[in-house]
Short mmCIF file of C-alpha atoms in Angstrom, two decimals:
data_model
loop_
_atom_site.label_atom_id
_atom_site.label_comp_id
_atom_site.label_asym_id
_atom_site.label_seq_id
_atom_site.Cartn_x
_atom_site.Cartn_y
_atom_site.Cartn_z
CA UNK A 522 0.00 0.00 0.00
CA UNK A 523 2.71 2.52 1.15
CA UNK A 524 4.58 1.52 -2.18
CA UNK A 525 1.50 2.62 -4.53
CA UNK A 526 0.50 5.73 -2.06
CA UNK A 527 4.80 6.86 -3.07
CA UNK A 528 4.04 6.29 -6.40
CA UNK A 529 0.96 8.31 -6.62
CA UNK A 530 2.39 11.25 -4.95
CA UNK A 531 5.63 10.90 -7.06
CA UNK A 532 3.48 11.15 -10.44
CA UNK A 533 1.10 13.76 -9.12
CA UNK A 534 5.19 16.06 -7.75
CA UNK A 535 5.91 15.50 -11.54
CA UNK A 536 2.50 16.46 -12.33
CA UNK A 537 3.16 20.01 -10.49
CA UNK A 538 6.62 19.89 -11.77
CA UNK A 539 6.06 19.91 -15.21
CA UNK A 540 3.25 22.07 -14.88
CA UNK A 541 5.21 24.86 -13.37
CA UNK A 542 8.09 24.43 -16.13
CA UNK A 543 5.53 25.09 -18.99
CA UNK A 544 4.18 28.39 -17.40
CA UNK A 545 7.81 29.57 -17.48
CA UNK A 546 8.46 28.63 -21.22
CA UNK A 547 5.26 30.37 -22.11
CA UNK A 548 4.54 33.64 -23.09
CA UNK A 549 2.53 36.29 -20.34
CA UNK A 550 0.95 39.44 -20.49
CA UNK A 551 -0.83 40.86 -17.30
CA UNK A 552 -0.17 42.07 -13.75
CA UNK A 553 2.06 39.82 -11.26
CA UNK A 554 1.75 40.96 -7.50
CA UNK A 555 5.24 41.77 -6.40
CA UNK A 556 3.85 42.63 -2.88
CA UNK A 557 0.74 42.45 -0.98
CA UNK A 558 -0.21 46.22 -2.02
CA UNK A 559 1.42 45.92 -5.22
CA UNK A 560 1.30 44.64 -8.71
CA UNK A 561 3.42 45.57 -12.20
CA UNK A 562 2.08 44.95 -15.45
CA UNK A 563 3.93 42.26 -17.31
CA UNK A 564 4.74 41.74 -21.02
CA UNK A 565 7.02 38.27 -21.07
CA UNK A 566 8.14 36.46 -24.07
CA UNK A 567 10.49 33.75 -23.38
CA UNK A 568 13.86 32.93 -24.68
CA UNK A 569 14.45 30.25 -27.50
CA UNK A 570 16.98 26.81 -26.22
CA UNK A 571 20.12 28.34 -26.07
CA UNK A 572 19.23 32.11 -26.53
CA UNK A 573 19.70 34.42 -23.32
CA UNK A 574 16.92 36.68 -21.94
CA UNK A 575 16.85 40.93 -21.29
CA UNK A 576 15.22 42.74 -18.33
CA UNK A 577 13.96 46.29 -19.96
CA UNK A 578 13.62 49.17 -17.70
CA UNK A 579 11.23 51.80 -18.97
CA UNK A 580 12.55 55.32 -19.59
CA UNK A 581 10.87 58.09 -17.77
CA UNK A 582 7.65 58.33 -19.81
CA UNK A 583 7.95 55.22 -21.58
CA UNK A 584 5.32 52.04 -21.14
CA UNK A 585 5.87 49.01 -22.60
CA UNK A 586 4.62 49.50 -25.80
CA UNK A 587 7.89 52.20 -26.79
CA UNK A 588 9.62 48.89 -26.52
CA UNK A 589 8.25 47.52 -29.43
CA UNK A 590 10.29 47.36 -32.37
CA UNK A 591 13.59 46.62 -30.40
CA UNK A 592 11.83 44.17 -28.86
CA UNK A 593 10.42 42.51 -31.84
CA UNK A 594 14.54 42.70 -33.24
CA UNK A 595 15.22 40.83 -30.34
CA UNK A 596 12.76 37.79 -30.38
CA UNK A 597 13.11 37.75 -34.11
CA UNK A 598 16.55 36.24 -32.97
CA UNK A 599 15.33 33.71 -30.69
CA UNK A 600 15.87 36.28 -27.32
CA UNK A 601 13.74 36.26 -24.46
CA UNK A 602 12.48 39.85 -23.26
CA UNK A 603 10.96 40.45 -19.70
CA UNK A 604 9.60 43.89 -20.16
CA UNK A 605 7.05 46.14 -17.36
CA UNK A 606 5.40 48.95 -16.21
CA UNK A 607 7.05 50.28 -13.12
CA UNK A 608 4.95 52.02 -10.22
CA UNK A 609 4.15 55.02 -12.08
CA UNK A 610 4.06 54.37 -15.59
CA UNK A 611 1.66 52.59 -18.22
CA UNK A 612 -0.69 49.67 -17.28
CA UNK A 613 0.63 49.65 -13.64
CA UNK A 614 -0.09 53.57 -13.71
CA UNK A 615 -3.62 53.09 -14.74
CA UNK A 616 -4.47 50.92 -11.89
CA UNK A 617 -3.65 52.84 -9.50
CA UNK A 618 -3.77 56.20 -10.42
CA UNK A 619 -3.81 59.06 -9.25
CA UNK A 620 -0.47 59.24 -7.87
CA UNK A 621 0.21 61.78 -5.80
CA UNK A 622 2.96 61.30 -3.54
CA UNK A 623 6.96 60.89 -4.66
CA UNK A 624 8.18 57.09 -5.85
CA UNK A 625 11.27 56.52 -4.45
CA UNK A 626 13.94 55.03 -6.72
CA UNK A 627 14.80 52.42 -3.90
CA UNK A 628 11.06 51.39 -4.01
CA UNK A 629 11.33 50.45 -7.89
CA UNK A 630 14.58 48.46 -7.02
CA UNK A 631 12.47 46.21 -4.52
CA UNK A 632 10.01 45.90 -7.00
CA UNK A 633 12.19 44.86 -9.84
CA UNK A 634 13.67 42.40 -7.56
CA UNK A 635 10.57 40.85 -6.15
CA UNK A 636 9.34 41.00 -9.76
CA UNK A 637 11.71 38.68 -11.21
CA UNK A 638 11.63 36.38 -8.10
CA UNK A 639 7.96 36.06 -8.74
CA UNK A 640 8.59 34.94 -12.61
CA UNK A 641 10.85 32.15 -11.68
CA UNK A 642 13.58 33.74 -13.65
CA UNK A 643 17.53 32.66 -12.99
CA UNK A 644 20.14 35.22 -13.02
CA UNK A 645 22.57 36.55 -13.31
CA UNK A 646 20.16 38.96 -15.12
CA UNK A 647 21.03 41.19 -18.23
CA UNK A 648 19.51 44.60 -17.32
CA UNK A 649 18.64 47.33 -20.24
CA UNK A 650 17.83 50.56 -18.85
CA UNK A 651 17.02 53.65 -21.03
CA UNK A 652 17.24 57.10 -19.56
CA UNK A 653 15.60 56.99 -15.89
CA UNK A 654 15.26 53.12 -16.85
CA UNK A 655 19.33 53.17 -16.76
CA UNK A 656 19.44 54.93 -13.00
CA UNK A 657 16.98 52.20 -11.53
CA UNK A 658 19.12 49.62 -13.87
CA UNK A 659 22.36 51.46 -11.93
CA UNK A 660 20.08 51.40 -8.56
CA UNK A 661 19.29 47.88 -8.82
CA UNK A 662 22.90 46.71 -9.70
CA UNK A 663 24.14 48.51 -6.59
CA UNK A 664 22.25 46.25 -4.17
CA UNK A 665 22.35 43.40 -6.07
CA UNK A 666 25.61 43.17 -7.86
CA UNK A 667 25.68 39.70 -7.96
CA UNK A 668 22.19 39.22 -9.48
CA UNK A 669 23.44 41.41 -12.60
CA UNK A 670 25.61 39.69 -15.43
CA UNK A 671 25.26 42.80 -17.98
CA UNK A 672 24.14 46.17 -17.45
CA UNK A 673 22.91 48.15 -20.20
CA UNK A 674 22.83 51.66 -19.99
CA UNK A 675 21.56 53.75 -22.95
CA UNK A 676 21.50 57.19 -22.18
CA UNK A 677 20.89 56.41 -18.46
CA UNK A 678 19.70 59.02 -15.60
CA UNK A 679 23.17 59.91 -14.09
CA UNK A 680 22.63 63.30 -12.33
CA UNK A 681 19.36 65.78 -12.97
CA UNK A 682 19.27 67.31 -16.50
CA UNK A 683 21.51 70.61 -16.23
CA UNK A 684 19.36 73.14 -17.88
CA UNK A 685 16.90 72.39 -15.88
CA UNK A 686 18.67 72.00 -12.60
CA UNK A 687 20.18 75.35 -12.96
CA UNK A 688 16.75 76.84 -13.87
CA UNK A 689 15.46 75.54 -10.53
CA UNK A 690 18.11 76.51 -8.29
CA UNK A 691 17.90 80.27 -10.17
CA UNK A 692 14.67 80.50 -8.72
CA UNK A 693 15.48 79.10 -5.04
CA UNK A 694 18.19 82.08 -5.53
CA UNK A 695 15.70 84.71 -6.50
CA UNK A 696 13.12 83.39 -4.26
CA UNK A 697 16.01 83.74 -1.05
CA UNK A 698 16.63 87.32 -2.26
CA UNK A 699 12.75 88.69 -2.97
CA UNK A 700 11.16 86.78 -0.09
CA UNK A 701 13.51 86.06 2.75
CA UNK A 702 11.06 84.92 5.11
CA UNK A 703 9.89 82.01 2.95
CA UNK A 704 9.73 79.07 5.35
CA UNK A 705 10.05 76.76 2.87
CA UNK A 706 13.17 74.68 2.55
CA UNK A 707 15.42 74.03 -0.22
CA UNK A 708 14.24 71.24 -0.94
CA UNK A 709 10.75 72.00 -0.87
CA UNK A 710 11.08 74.87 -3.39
CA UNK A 711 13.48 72.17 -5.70
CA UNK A 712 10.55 70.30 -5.88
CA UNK A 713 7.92 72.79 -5.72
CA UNK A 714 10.01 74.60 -9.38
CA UNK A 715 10.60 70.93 -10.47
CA UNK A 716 6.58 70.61 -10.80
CA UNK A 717 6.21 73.70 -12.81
CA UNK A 718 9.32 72.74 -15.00
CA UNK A 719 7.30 69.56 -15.74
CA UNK A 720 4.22 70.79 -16.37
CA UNK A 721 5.71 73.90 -18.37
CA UNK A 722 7.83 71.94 -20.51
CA UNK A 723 7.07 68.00 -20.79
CA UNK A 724 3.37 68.31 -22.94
CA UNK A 725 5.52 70.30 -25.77
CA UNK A 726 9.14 68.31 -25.50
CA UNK A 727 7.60 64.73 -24.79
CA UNK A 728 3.81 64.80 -25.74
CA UNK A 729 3.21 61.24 -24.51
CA UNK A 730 2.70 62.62 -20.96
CA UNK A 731 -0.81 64.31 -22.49
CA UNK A 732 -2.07 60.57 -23.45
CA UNK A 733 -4.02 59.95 -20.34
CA UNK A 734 -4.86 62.25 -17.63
CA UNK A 735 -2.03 60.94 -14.46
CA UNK A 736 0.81 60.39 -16.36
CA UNK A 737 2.24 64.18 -16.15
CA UNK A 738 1.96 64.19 -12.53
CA UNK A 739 3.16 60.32 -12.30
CA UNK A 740 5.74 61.75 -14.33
CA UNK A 741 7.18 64.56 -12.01
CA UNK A 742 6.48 61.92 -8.86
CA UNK A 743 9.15 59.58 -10.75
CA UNK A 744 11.77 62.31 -11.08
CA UNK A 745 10.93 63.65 -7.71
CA UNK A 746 11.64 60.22 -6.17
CA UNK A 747 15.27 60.11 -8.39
CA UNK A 748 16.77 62.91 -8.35
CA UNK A 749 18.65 62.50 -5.63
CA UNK A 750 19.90 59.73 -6.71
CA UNK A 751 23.71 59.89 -8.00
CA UNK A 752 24.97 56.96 -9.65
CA UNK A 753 28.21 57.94 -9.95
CA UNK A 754 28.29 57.01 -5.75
CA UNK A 755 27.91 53.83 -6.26
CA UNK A 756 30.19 52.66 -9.32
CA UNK A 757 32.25 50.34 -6.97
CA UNK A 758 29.19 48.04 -7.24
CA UNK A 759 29.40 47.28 -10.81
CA UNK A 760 30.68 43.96 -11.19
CA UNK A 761 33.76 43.01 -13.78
CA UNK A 762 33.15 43.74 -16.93
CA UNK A 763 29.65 43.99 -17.04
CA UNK A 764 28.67 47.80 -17.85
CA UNK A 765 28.13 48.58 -21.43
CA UNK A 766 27.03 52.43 -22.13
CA UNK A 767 25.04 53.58 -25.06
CA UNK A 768 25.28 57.56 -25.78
CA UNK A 769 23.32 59.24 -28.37
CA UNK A 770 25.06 61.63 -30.36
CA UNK A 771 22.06 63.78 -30.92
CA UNK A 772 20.70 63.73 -27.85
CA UNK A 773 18.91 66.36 -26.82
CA UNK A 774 18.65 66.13 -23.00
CA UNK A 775 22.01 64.52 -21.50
CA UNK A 776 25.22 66.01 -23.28
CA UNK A 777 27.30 63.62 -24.14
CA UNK A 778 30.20 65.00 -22.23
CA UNK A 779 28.04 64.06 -18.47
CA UNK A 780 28.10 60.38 -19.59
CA UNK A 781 31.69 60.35 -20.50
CA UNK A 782 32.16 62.38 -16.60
CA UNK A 783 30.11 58.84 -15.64
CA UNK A 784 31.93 56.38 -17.40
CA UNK A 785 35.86 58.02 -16.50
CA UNK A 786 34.06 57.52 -12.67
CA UNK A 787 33.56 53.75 -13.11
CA UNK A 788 36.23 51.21 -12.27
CA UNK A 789 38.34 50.67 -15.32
CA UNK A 790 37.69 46.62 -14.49
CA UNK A 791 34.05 47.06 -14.62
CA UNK A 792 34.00 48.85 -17.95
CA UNK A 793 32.86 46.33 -21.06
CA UNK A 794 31.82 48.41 -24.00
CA UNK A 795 31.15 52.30 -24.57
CA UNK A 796 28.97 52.58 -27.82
CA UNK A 797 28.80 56.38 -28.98
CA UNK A 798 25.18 56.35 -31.58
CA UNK A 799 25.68 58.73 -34.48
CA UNK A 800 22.38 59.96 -35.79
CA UNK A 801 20.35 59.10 -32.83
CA UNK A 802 18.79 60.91 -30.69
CA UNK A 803 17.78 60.54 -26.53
CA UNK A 804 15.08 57.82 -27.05
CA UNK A 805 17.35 55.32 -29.21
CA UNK A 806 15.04 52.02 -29.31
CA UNK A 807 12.53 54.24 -30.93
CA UNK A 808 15.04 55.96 -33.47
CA UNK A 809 17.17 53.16 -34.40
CA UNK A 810 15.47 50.12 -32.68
CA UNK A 811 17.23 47.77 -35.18
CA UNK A 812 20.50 48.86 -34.45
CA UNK A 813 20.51 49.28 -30.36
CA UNK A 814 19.00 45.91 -30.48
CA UNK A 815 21.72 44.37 -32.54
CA UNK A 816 23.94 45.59 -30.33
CA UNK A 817 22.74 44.39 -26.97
CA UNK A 818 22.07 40.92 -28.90
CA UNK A 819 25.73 40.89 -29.50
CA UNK A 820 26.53 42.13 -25.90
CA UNK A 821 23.89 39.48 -24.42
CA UNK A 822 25.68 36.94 -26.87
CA UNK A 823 28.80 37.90 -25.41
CA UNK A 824 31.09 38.98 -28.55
CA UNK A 825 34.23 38.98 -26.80
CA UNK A 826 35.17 42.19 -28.74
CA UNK A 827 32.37 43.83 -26.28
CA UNK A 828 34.00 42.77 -22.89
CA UNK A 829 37.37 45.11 -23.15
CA UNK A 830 36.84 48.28 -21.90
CA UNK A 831 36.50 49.52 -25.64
CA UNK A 832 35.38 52.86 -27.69
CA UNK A 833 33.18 52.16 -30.79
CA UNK A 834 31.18 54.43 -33.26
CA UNK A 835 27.87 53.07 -34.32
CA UNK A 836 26.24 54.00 -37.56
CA UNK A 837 23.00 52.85 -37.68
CA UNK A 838 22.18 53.29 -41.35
CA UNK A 839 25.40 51.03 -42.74
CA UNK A 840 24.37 48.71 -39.98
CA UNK A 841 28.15 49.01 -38.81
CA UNK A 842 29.97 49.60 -35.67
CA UNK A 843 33.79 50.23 -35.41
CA UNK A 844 36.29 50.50 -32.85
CA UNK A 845 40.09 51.48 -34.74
CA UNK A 846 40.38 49.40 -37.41
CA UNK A 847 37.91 46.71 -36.92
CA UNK A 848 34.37 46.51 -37.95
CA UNK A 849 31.79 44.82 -36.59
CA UNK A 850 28.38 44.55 -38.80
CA UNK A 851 25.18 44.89 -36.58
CA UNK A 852 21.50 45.47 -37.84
CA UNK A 853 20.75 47.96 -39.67
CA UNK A 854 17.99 50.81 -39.74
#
């Protein structure tokens, strides 16, 4: 009796077993709770045998649908792609909106991390970040440096945009000098000129925010909860050649020279690759999705050439990158 009761519950483990190995291999779309008073909105397509998988990080008014075309690049090759909505942005921003109070970059960290323990996925993780996506990717790195195998930066968040840092503290200056009796702190005016720098500027520069009614003010809770944030502190964290940076010739927030300050900051041993983008501008998956994603399949595929420390000039249009005298032939737009 005891010997066909053991072989029942042996059949019925494999049962559960193989049960919970097909829902990994399978394709998901919909929210995963990540906490008891939280859940992201998930957009999962696994990898092919053999073919790693990338964790994308939204930029700062991105959903998951921006992702599109890179992502398509990338599962055209037989890559998995674990894209999401963080806690303030697309699906996961329409459930709970309104948002009204900051989001702390350390909160989307936790989330990230509980997010990928929840989808049964095994690192060490390849993390693409884009813009404020590349400070969490930088945030998330620091506290878990040995959950991160490549980090991806593509014109990451590595200090508050100048112009409009220097705007705001012009006006903490004027507002010191006209009304000295202001009992508001520093701080409180940063943010309180932050808010009208958002609202001011965002609906003409990025008109996305404008598609539902929360997303400007999600917006300015994001970069409230960031800005603080330097990643340039915490550069010791990278792990051996693991950081690969993507900078955007054209782009028209982060100069190119505060990303080269960035890179000169991190350890010369955790450099990989430095990719400089000519005729791209900030949002690169969406101008040359065919080319960025070329490039972090060959990164995720681990082209030795990419693990050095090494300069190279992309072109998107010949489909080429070079470093010196070598080429290296990539997709092209």
């Amino acid at each position: 009796m005891k010997s066909v009761l053991l072989a029942v519950f042996v059949a019925v483990s494999a049962l559960f077993v193989s049960i919970e190995s097909l829902a990994q291999a399978e394709a998901f779309k919909g929210f995963v709770a990540v906490s008891a008073q939280r859940e992201l909105f998930v957009d999962y397509v696994p990898a092919e045998k053999g073919q790693p998988t990338v964790v994308l990080v939204n930029g700062l008014t991105y959903s998951t649908r921006q992702w599109n075309n890179f992502v398509d690049a990338l599962t055209n090759k037989g890559v998995g792609v674990l894209r999401y909505d963080p806690f303030g942005q697309g699906q996961t921003l329409l459930k709970y909106a309104p948002i009204v109070a900051p989001i702390p970059y350390k909160d989307q960290v936790q989330d990230l991390k509980a997010l990928l323990e929840k989808m049964k996925l095994k690192g060490p993780f390849n993390i693409v970040g884009l813009s404020y996506g590349g400070g969490i990717a930088a945030g998330f790195t620091a506290a878990y440096p040995n959950l991160v195998k490549n980090l991806v930066m593509m014109a990451p968040f590595t200090r508050p945009l100048d112009g409009q840092d220097t705007w705001i503290k012009s006006q903490i200056w004027a507002t010191r000098q006209i009304f000295p009796f202001n009992k508001m702190t520093d701080d409180e005016l940063y943010d309180y000129y932050l808010h009208q720098i958002i609202y001011a500027t965002y609906p003409q520069a990025e008109p996305v925010v404008l598609e539902n009614p929360f997303k400007l003010e999600a917006t300015f809770r994001l970069v409230q909860g960031i800005r603080k944030f330097r990643p340039v502190d915490v550069t010791a964290a990278i792990p051996a050649k693991s950081l690969h940076l993507m900078i955007a010739r054209q782009d028209q927030y982060i100069n190119t020279s505060v990303l080269d300050e960035y890179w000169d900051a991190v350890p010369a041993d955790s450099r990989a690759s430095r990719l400089y983008i000519n005729g791209s501008e900030h949002k690169m998956v969406e101008a040359v999705p065919n080319f960025t994603a070329a490039w972090v399949y060959e990164i995720v595929s681990e082209n030795k050439k990419l693990f050095a420390g090494r300069d190279f000039e992309g072109y998107p249009f010949r489909g080429e990158v070079r470093t010196g005298d070598e080429s290296i032939q990539v997709g092209r737009e």
